[in-house]
Coordinates of N, CA and C in Angstrom, one line a residue:
V639 N 90.4 101.9 120.7 CA 89.8 101.8 122.0 C 88.2 101.7 121.7
E640 N 87.8 102.6 120.8 CA 86.4 102.6 120.5 C 85.9 101.3 120.0
Y641 N 86.7 100.6 119.2 CA 86.4 99.3 118.6 C 86.1 98.3 119.7
F642 N 87.0 98.3 120.7 CA 86.8 97.3 121.7 C 85.6 97.6 122.6
E643 N 85.3 98.9 122.8 CA 84.1 99.2 123.6 C 82.8 98.9 122.8
N644 N 82.9 99.1 121.5 CA 81.7 98.7 120.7 C 81.5 97.2 120.6
I645 N 82.6 96.4 120.6 CA 82.4 95.0 120.6 C 81.8 94.5 122.0
K646 N 82.3 95.1 123.1 CA 81.7 94.8 124.4 C 80.2 95.1 124.5
D647 N 79.9 96.3 123.9 CA 78.5 96.7 123.8 C 77.6 95.7 123.0
V648 N 78.2 95.2 121.9 CA 77.5 94.2 121.1 C 77.3 92.9 121.9
D649 N 78.4 92.5 122.6 CA 78.3 91.2 123.4 C 77.3 91.3 124.5
S650 N 77.1 92.5 125.0 CA 76.1 92.7 126.1 C 74.7 92.8 125.6
L651 N 74.4 92.9 124.3 CA 73.1 93.0 123.8 C 72.3 91.6 124.0
D652 N 71.0 91.8 124.2 CA 70.2 90.6 124.4 C 69.5 90.2 123.0
V653 N 70.4 89.8 122.1 CA 69.9 89.4 120.7 C 70.5 88.0 120.4
D654 N 70.0 87.4 119.3 CA 70.5 86.1 118.9 C 71.9 86.2 118.4
V655 N 72.5 85.0 118.2 CA 73.9 84.9 117.8 C 74.1 85.6 116.4
F656 N 73.2 85.4 115.5 CA 73.4 85.9 114.1 C 73.3 87.4 114.1
E657 N 72.5 88.0 114.9 CA 72.4 89.5 115.0 C 73.7 90.0 115.6
K658 N 74.2 89.3 116.6 CA 75.5 89.8 117.2 C 76.6 89.7 116.2
K659 N 76.6 88.6 115.4 CA 77.6 88.5 114.3 C 77.5 89.6 113.3
K660 N 76.3 90.0 112.9 CA 76.1 91.1 112.0 C 76.7 92.4 112.6
K661 N 76.3 92.6 113.8 CA 76.8 93.9 114.4 C 78.3 93.9 114.6
K662 N 78.9 92.8 115.0 CA 80.3 92.7 115.2 C 81.0 92.9 113.8
N663 N 80.5 92.3 112.7 CA 81.0 92.6 111.4 C 80.9 94.0 111.0
A664 N 79.8 94.7 111.4 CA 79.6 96.1 111.1 C 80.7 96.9 111.8
V665 N 80.9 96.6 113.1 CA 81.9 97.4 113.8 C 83.3 97.2 113.2
A666 N 83.6 96.0 112.8 CA 84.9 95.7 112.2 C 85.1 96.4 110.9
Q667 N 84.0 96.5 110.1 CA 84.0 97.2 108.8 C 84.2 98.7 109.0
V668 N 83.6 99.2 110.0 CA 83.8 100.7 110.3 C 85.2 100.9 110.7
L669 N 85.8 100.1 111.5 CA 87.2 100.2 112.0 C 88.1 100.3 110.8
V670 N 88.0 99.3 109.9 CA 88.9 99.2 108.8 C 88.5 100.1 107.6
G671 N 87.2 100.4 107.4 CA 86.8 101.2 106.3 C 86.6 100.4 105.0
S672 N 86.3 99.1 105.2 CA 86.1 98.2 104.0 C 85.0 97.2 104.4
Q673 N 84.1 97.0 103.4 CA 83.0 96.1 103.7 C 83.5 94.6 103.4
L674 N 84.7 94.4 103.0 CA 85.2 93.1 102.8 C 85.7 92.4 104.0
V675 N 85.8 93.1 105.1 CA 86.4 92.6 106.3 C 85.3 92.1 107.3
S676 N 85.7 91.0 108.0 CA 84.8 90.4 108.9 C 85.4 90.5 110.3
Y677 N 84.5 90.4 111.3 CA 85.0 90.4 112.7 C 86.0 89.3 113.0
Q678 N 85.8 88.1 112.4 CA 86.7 87.0 112.7 C 88.1 87.3 112.2
L679 N 88.2 88.0 111.1 CA 89.5 88.4 110.6 C 90.2 89.4 111.5
I680 N 89.5 90.4 111.9 CA 90.0 91.4 112.8 C 90.5 90.7 114.1
D681 N 89.6 89.9 114.6 CA 89.9 89.2 115.9 C 91.2 88.3 115.8
F682 N 91.3 87.6 114.6 CA 92.5 86.8 114.4 C 93.8 87.7 114.4
L683 N 93.7 88.8 113.7 CA 94.8 89.7 113.6 C 95.2 90.4 114.9
I684 N 94.2 90.7 115.7 CA 94.4 91.4 117.0 C 95.2 90.4 117.9
K685 N 94.8 89.1 117.8 CA 95.4 88.1 118.7 C 96.8 87.7 118.3
N686 N 97.2 88.1 117.0 CA 98.5 87.7 116.5 C 99.5 88.8 116.9
E687 N 100.5 88.4 117.7 CA 101.4 89.4 118.3 C 102.4 90.0 117.2
N688 N 102.5 89.4 116.1 CA 103.4 89.9 115.0 C 102.8 91.0 114.2
I689 N 101.5 91.3 114.4 CA 100.8 92.3 113.6 C 100.5 93.5 114.5
T690 N 101.0 94.7 114.2 CA 100.7 95.9 115.0 C 99.6 96.7 114.3
N691 N 99.7 96.9 113.0 CA 98.7 97.7 112.3 C 97.6 96.8 111.6
Y692 N 96.8 96.2 112.4 CA 95.9 95.2 111.9 C 94.8 95.8 111.0
E693 N 94.5 97.1 111.1 CA 93.5 97.7 110.2 C 94.0 97.6 108.8
I694 N 95.3 97.9 108.6 CA 95.8 97.9 107.2 C 96.0 96.5 106.7
V695 N 96.5 95.6 107.5 CA 96.7 94.2 107.1 C 95.4 93.6 106.8
A696 N 94.3 93.9 107.6 CA 93.0 93.3 107.4 C 92.5 93.7 106.0
K697 N 92.7 95.0 105.7 CA 92.2 95.5 104.4 C 92.9 94.8 103.2
T698 N 94.2 94.6 103.4 CA 95.0 93.9 102.4 C 94.6 92.4 102.2
L699 N 94.4 91.7 103.3 CA 94.0 90.3 103.3 C 92.6 90.2 102.7
A700 N 91.7 91.1 103.0 CA 90.3 91.1 102.5 C 90.3 91.3 101.0
L701 N 91.2 92.2 100.5 CA 91.3 92.6 99.1 C 91.7 91.4 98.3
W702 N 92.7 90.6 98.8 CA 93.3 89.5 98.0 C 92.8 88.2 98.6
D703 N 91.6 88.1 99.0 CA 91.1 86.9 99.7 C 91.0 85.7 98.8
T704 N 91.0 85.9 97.5 CA 91.0 84.7 96.5 C 92.3 84.0 96.5
S705 N 93.4 84.7 96.9 CA 94.7 84.2 96.9 C 95.1 83.5 98.3
L706 N 94.1 83.5 99.2 CA 94.4 82.9 100.5 C 93.5 81.7 100.8
I707 N 94.1 80.9 101.6 CA 93.3 79.7 102.2 C 93.1 80.0 103.7
I708 N 91.9 80.2 104.1 CA 91.6 80.6 105.4 C 91.1 79.3 106.2
N709 N 91.8 78.9 107.2 CA 91.4 77.8 108.0 C 90.6 78.2 109.2
K710 N 89.5 77.5 109.4 CA 88.6 77.9 110.5 C 88.4 76.6 111.4
N711 N 88.1 76.9 112.7 CA 87.7 75.8 113.6 C 86.2 75.5 113.6
D712 N 85.8 74.7 114.5 CA 84.4 74.3 114.5 C 83.5 75.5 114.9
D713 N 84.0 76.5 115.6 CA 83.2 77.7 116.0 C 83.3 78.8 114.9
N714 N 83.8 78.5 113.8 CA 83.9 79.4 112.6 C 84.9 80.5 112.9
Q715 N 85.8 80.3 113.8 CA 86.9 81.3 114.1 C 88.1 81.0 113.3
I716 N 88.8 82.0 112.8 CA 89.9 81.8 111.9 C 91.1 81.3 112.8
I717 N 91.7 80.2 112.4 CA 92.8 79.7 113.2 C 94.1 79.7 112.4
G718 N 94.0 80.0 111.1 CA 95.2 80.1 110.3 C 94.9 80.6 108.9
I719 N 95.9 81.3 108.3 CA 95.8 81.8 106.9 C 97.0 81.4 106.2
S720 N 96.8 80.7 105.0 CA 98.0 80.3 104.2 C 97.7 80.8 102.8
L721 N 98.7 80.8 102.0 CA 98.7 81.3 100.6 C 98.3 80.2 99.6
N722 N 97.3 80.5 98.8 CA 96.9 79.6 97.7 C 97.9 80.0 96.6
T723 N 98.9 79.2 96.4 CA 100.0 79.5 95.5 C 99.6 79.7 94.1
Y724 N 98.7 78.8 93.6 CA 98.2 78.9 92.2 C 97.5 80.2 92.0
E725 N 96.6 80.6 92.9 CA 95.8 81.8 92.7 C 96.7 83.0 92.9
F726 N 97.6 82.9 93.8 CA 98.6 84.0 94.0 C 99.4 84.3 92.8
I727 N 100.0 83.3 92.2 CA 100.8 83.5 91.0 C 99.9 84.0 89.8
K728 N 98.7 83.4 89.7 CA 97.8 83.9 88.7 C 97.4 85.4 88.8
E729 N 97.2 85.8 90.1 CA 96.9 87.2 90.3 C 98.1 88.1 90.0
K730 N 99.3 87.6 90.4 CA 100.5 88.4 90.1 C 100.7 88.6 88.6
I731 N 100.5 87.5 87.8 CA 100.7 87.5 86.4 C 99.7 88.5 85.7
M732 N 98.4 88.3 86.1 CA 97.4 89.2 85.5 C 97.6 90.6 85.8
L733 N 98.0 90.9 87.1 CA 98.2 92.3 87.4 C 99.4 92.9 86.7
L734 N 100.5 92.1 86.6 CA 101.7 92.6 85.9 C 101.4 92.8 84.4
I735 N 100.7 91.9 83.8 CA 100.3 92.1 82.4 C 99.5 93.4 82.2
T736 N 98.5 93.6 83.1 CA 97.7 94.8 83.0 C 98.6 96.1 83.2
L737 N 99.4 96.0 84.2 CA 100.3 97.2 84.5 C 101.2 97.5 83.3
I738 N 101.8 96.4 82.7 CA 102.7 96.6 81.6 C 101.9 97.2 80.4
F739 N 100.7 96.7 80.2 CA 99.8 97.2 79.1 C 99.5 98.7 79.3
I740 N 99.1 99.1 80.5 CA 98.8 100.5 80.8 C 100.0 101.4 80.6
I741 N 101.2 100.9 81.1 CA 102.4 101.7 80.9 C 102.7 101.9 79.4
F742 N 102.6 100.8 78.7 CA 102.8 100.9 77.2 C 101.8 101.9 76.6
M743 N 100.6 101.8 77.0 CA 99.6 102.7 76.4 C 99.9 104.2 76.8
F744 N 100.4 104.4 78.0 CA 100.8 105.7 78.4 C 102.0 106.2 77.6
I745 N 103.0 105.4 77.4 CA 104.2 105.8 76.7 C 103.8 106.1 75.2
F746 N 103.0 105.2 74.7 CA 102.5 105.3 73.3 C 101.7 106.6 73.1
S747 N 100.8 106.9 74.1 CA 100.0 108.1 73.9 C 100.9 109.4 74.0
I748 N 101.9 109.3 74.8 CA 102.9 110.5 74.8 C 103.6 110.6 73.4
Y749 N 103.9 109.4 72.9 CA 104.6 109.4 71.6 C 103.7 110.0 70.4
I750 N 102.4 109.7 70.4 CA 101.5 110.1 69.4 C 100.7 111.3 69.8
F751 N 101.1 112.0 70.8 CA 100.4 113.2 71.4 C 100.1 114.2 70.3
K752 N 101.1 114.6 69.6 CA 101.0 115.7 68.6 C 100.0 115.3 67.5
D753 N 100.2 114.0 67.0 CA 99.3 113.5 66.0 C 97.8 113.5 66.4
N754 N 97.6 113.1 67.7 CA 96.2 113.1 68.2 C 95.6 114.5 68.3
V755 N 96.5 115.5 68.7 CA 96.0 116.9 68.8 C 95.6 117.4 67.4
L756 N 96.5 117.1 66.4 CA 96.2 117.5 65.0 C 95.0 116.8 64.5
W757 N 94.8 115.5 64.8 CA 93.6 114.9 64.3 C 92.3 115.5 64.9
L758 N 92.3 115.7 66.3 CA 91.2 116.3 66.9 C 90.9 117.7 66.3
K759 N 92.0 118.4 66.0 CA 91.8 119.8 65.5 C 91.2 119.8 64.1
S760 N 91.7 118.9 63.3 CA 91.1 118.8 61.9 C 89.8 118.1 61.8
A761 N 89.7 116.9 62.4 CA 88.5 116.1 62.2 C 87.3 116.6 63.0
L762 N 87.5 117.1 64.2 CA 86.4 117.6 64.9 C 86.3 119.1 64.9
M763 N 87.3 119.7 64.3 CA 87.3 121.2 64.2 C 87.3 121.9 65.5
L764 N 88.1 121.3 66.4 CA 88.2 121.9 67.8 C 89.4 122.9 67.8
P765 N 89.4 123.9 68.6 CA 90.5 124.7 68.7 C 91.7 123.9 69.2
E766 N 92.9 124.4 68.9 CA 94.1 123.6 69.3 C 94.2 123.4 70.8
Y767 N 93.9 124.5 71.6 CA 94.1 124.4 73.0 C 93.0 123.4 73.6
V768 N 91.8 123.3 73.0 CA 90.9 122.4 73.5 C 91.3 120.9 73.2
S769 N 91.9 120.8 72.0 CA 92.4 119.4 71.7 C 93.6 119.0 72.6
I770 N 94.4 120.0 72.9 CA 95.5 119.7 73.9 C 95.0 119.3 75.2
I771 N 94.0 120.0 75.7 CA 93.4 119.7 77.0 C 92.7 118.3 77.0
V772 N 92.0 118.0 75.9 CA 91.3 116.7 75.9 C 92.4 115.6 75.9
I773 N 93.4 115.7 75.0 CA 94.4 114.6 74.9 C 95.2 114.5 76.2
L774 N 95.5 115.7 76.8 CA 96.3 115.7 78.0 C 95.5 115.1 79.2
S775 N 94.2 115.3 79.2 CA 93.3 114.7 80.2 C 93.4 113.2 80.1
L776 N 93.3 112.7 78.9 CA 93.3 111.2 78.7 C 94.7 110.6 79.1
V777 N 95.7 111.3 78.7 CA 97.1 110.9 79.1 C 97.3 110.9 80.6
L778 N 96.8 111.9 81.3 CA 96.9 112.0 82.8 C 96.0 110.9 83.4
G779 N 94.9 110.6 82.8 CA 94.0 109.5 83.3 C 94.7 108.2 83.2
L780 N 95.4 107.9 82.1 CA 96.2 106.7 82.0 C 97.4 106.7 83.0
L781 N 98.0 107.8 83.3 CA 99.0 107.9 84.3 C 98.4 107.6 85.7
A782 N 97.3 108.1 86.0 CA 96.6 107.8 87.3 C 96.3 106.3 87.4
V783 N 95.8 105.7 86.3 CA 95.6 104.2 86.4 C 96.8 103.5 86.6
A784 N 97.9 103.9 85.9 CA 99.2 103.2 86.0 C 99.7 103.3 87.4
V785 N 99.6 104.5 88.1 CA 100.1 104.6 89.4 C 99.2 103.7 90.4
F786 N 97.9 103.7 90.2 CA 97.1 102.8 91.0 C 97.4 101.4 90.8
L787 N 97.7 100.9 89.6 CA 98.0 99.5 89.4 C 99.4 99.2 90.0
F788 N 100.3 100.2 89.9 CA 101.7 100.0 90.5 C 101.6 99.8 92.0
I789 N 100.8 100.6 92.7 CA 100.6 100.5 94.1 C 99.9 99.2 94.5
T790 N 98.9 98.8 93.7 CA 98.2 97.5 93.9 C 99.2 96.3 93.7
T791 N 100.1 96.4 92.7 CA 101.1 95.4 92.5 C 102.0 95.3 93.7
I792 N 102.4 96.4 94.2 CA 103.3 96.3 95.4 C 102.6 95.7 96.6
V793 N 101.3 96.0 96.8 CA 100.5 95.4 97.9 C 100.4 93.9 97.6
L794 N 100.1 93.5 96.4 CA 100.0 92.0 96.1 C 101.3 91.3 96.4
F795 N 102.4 91.9 96.0 CA 103.7 91.3 96.2 C 104.1 91.2 97.7
D796 N 103.5 92.1 98.5 CA 103.7 92.0 99.9 C 102.9 91.0 100.7
L797 N 101.9 90.5 100.0 CA 100.9 89.5 100.6 C 101.6 88.3 101.1
K798 N 102.6 87.8 100.4 CA 103.3 86.6 100.8 C 104.1 86.8 102.1
R799 N 104.7 88.0 102.3 CA 105.4 88.4 103.5 C 104.4 88.5 104.7
I800 N 103.2 89.0 104.4 CA 102.2 89.2 105.5 C 101.7 87.8 106.0
V801 N 101.5 86.9 105.0 CA 101.0 85.6 105.4 C 102.1 84.8 106.2
E802 N 103.4 85.0 105.8 CA 104.5 84.3 106.5 C 104.6 84.9 107.9
L803 N 104.3 86.2 108.0 CA 104.4 86.9 109.4 C 103.2 86.4 110.2
L804 N 102.1 86.2 109.7 CA 100.9 85.7 110.4 C 101.2 84.2 110.9
N805 N 101.8 83.4 110.1 CA 102.1 82.0 110.5 C 103.3 81.9 111.3
K806 N 104.1 82.9 111.5 CA 105.3 82.8 112.3 C 104.9 82.6 113.8
R807 N 103.8 83.1 114.2 CA 103.3 82.9 115.5 C 102.9 81.5 115.8
N808 N 102.3 80.9 114.8 CA 101.8 79.5 114.9 C 103.0 78.6 115.0
S809 N 104.1 78.8 114.3 CA 105.3 78.0 114.4 C 106.0 78.1 115.7
I810 N 105.9 79.3 116.3 CA 106.6 79.5 117.6 C 105.8 78.8 118.7
E811 N 104.4 78.9 118.6 CA 103.6 78.2 119.6 C 103.7 76.7 119.4
A812 N 104.0 76.2 118.2 CA 104.1 74.7 118.0 C 105.4 74.2 118.4
G813 N 106.3 75.1 118.9 CA 107.6 74.6 119.4 C 108.7 74.8 118.4
G814 N 108.5 75.6 117.3 CA 109.4 75.8 116.3 C 110.7 76.6 116.7
E815 N 110.5 77.7 117.5 CA 111.6 78.5 118.0 C 111.5 78.8 119.4

């Protein structure tokens, strides 16, 4: 509700079009919590009856914008979003390779944990408990990165479904169903 009130306040300001656009983008970015989002994207998602949680969808679309083709009209309003198949597949492959590499590093670091502790203990002359804490911190850091990449991979794989959901409205209006 606050978002719509802020947009009405911006529309009522006596400033030029570019200043209004900046202020509307700022309001949209505050709503979503991401500087990647624009007012045009939020407006497009709000008008789409298939999307209920447009704040989350907007953040996802803005994050993977290189994998999207955004169609705009003469007024620079978004009229459609489609998937750039080549970029989408490229992003999926790069993300999966990175995820597999991080998981491999995590498993390997668990496998050589004792050897690393012994090396730190002898080479740097650290007490054993300090060596264990250092190596354990590194292993947990790898685990955190792996979890983050796993969640990012799930979001990327959901992008195709979101784009299809966005375009479902367009096919209904065109007389599809």
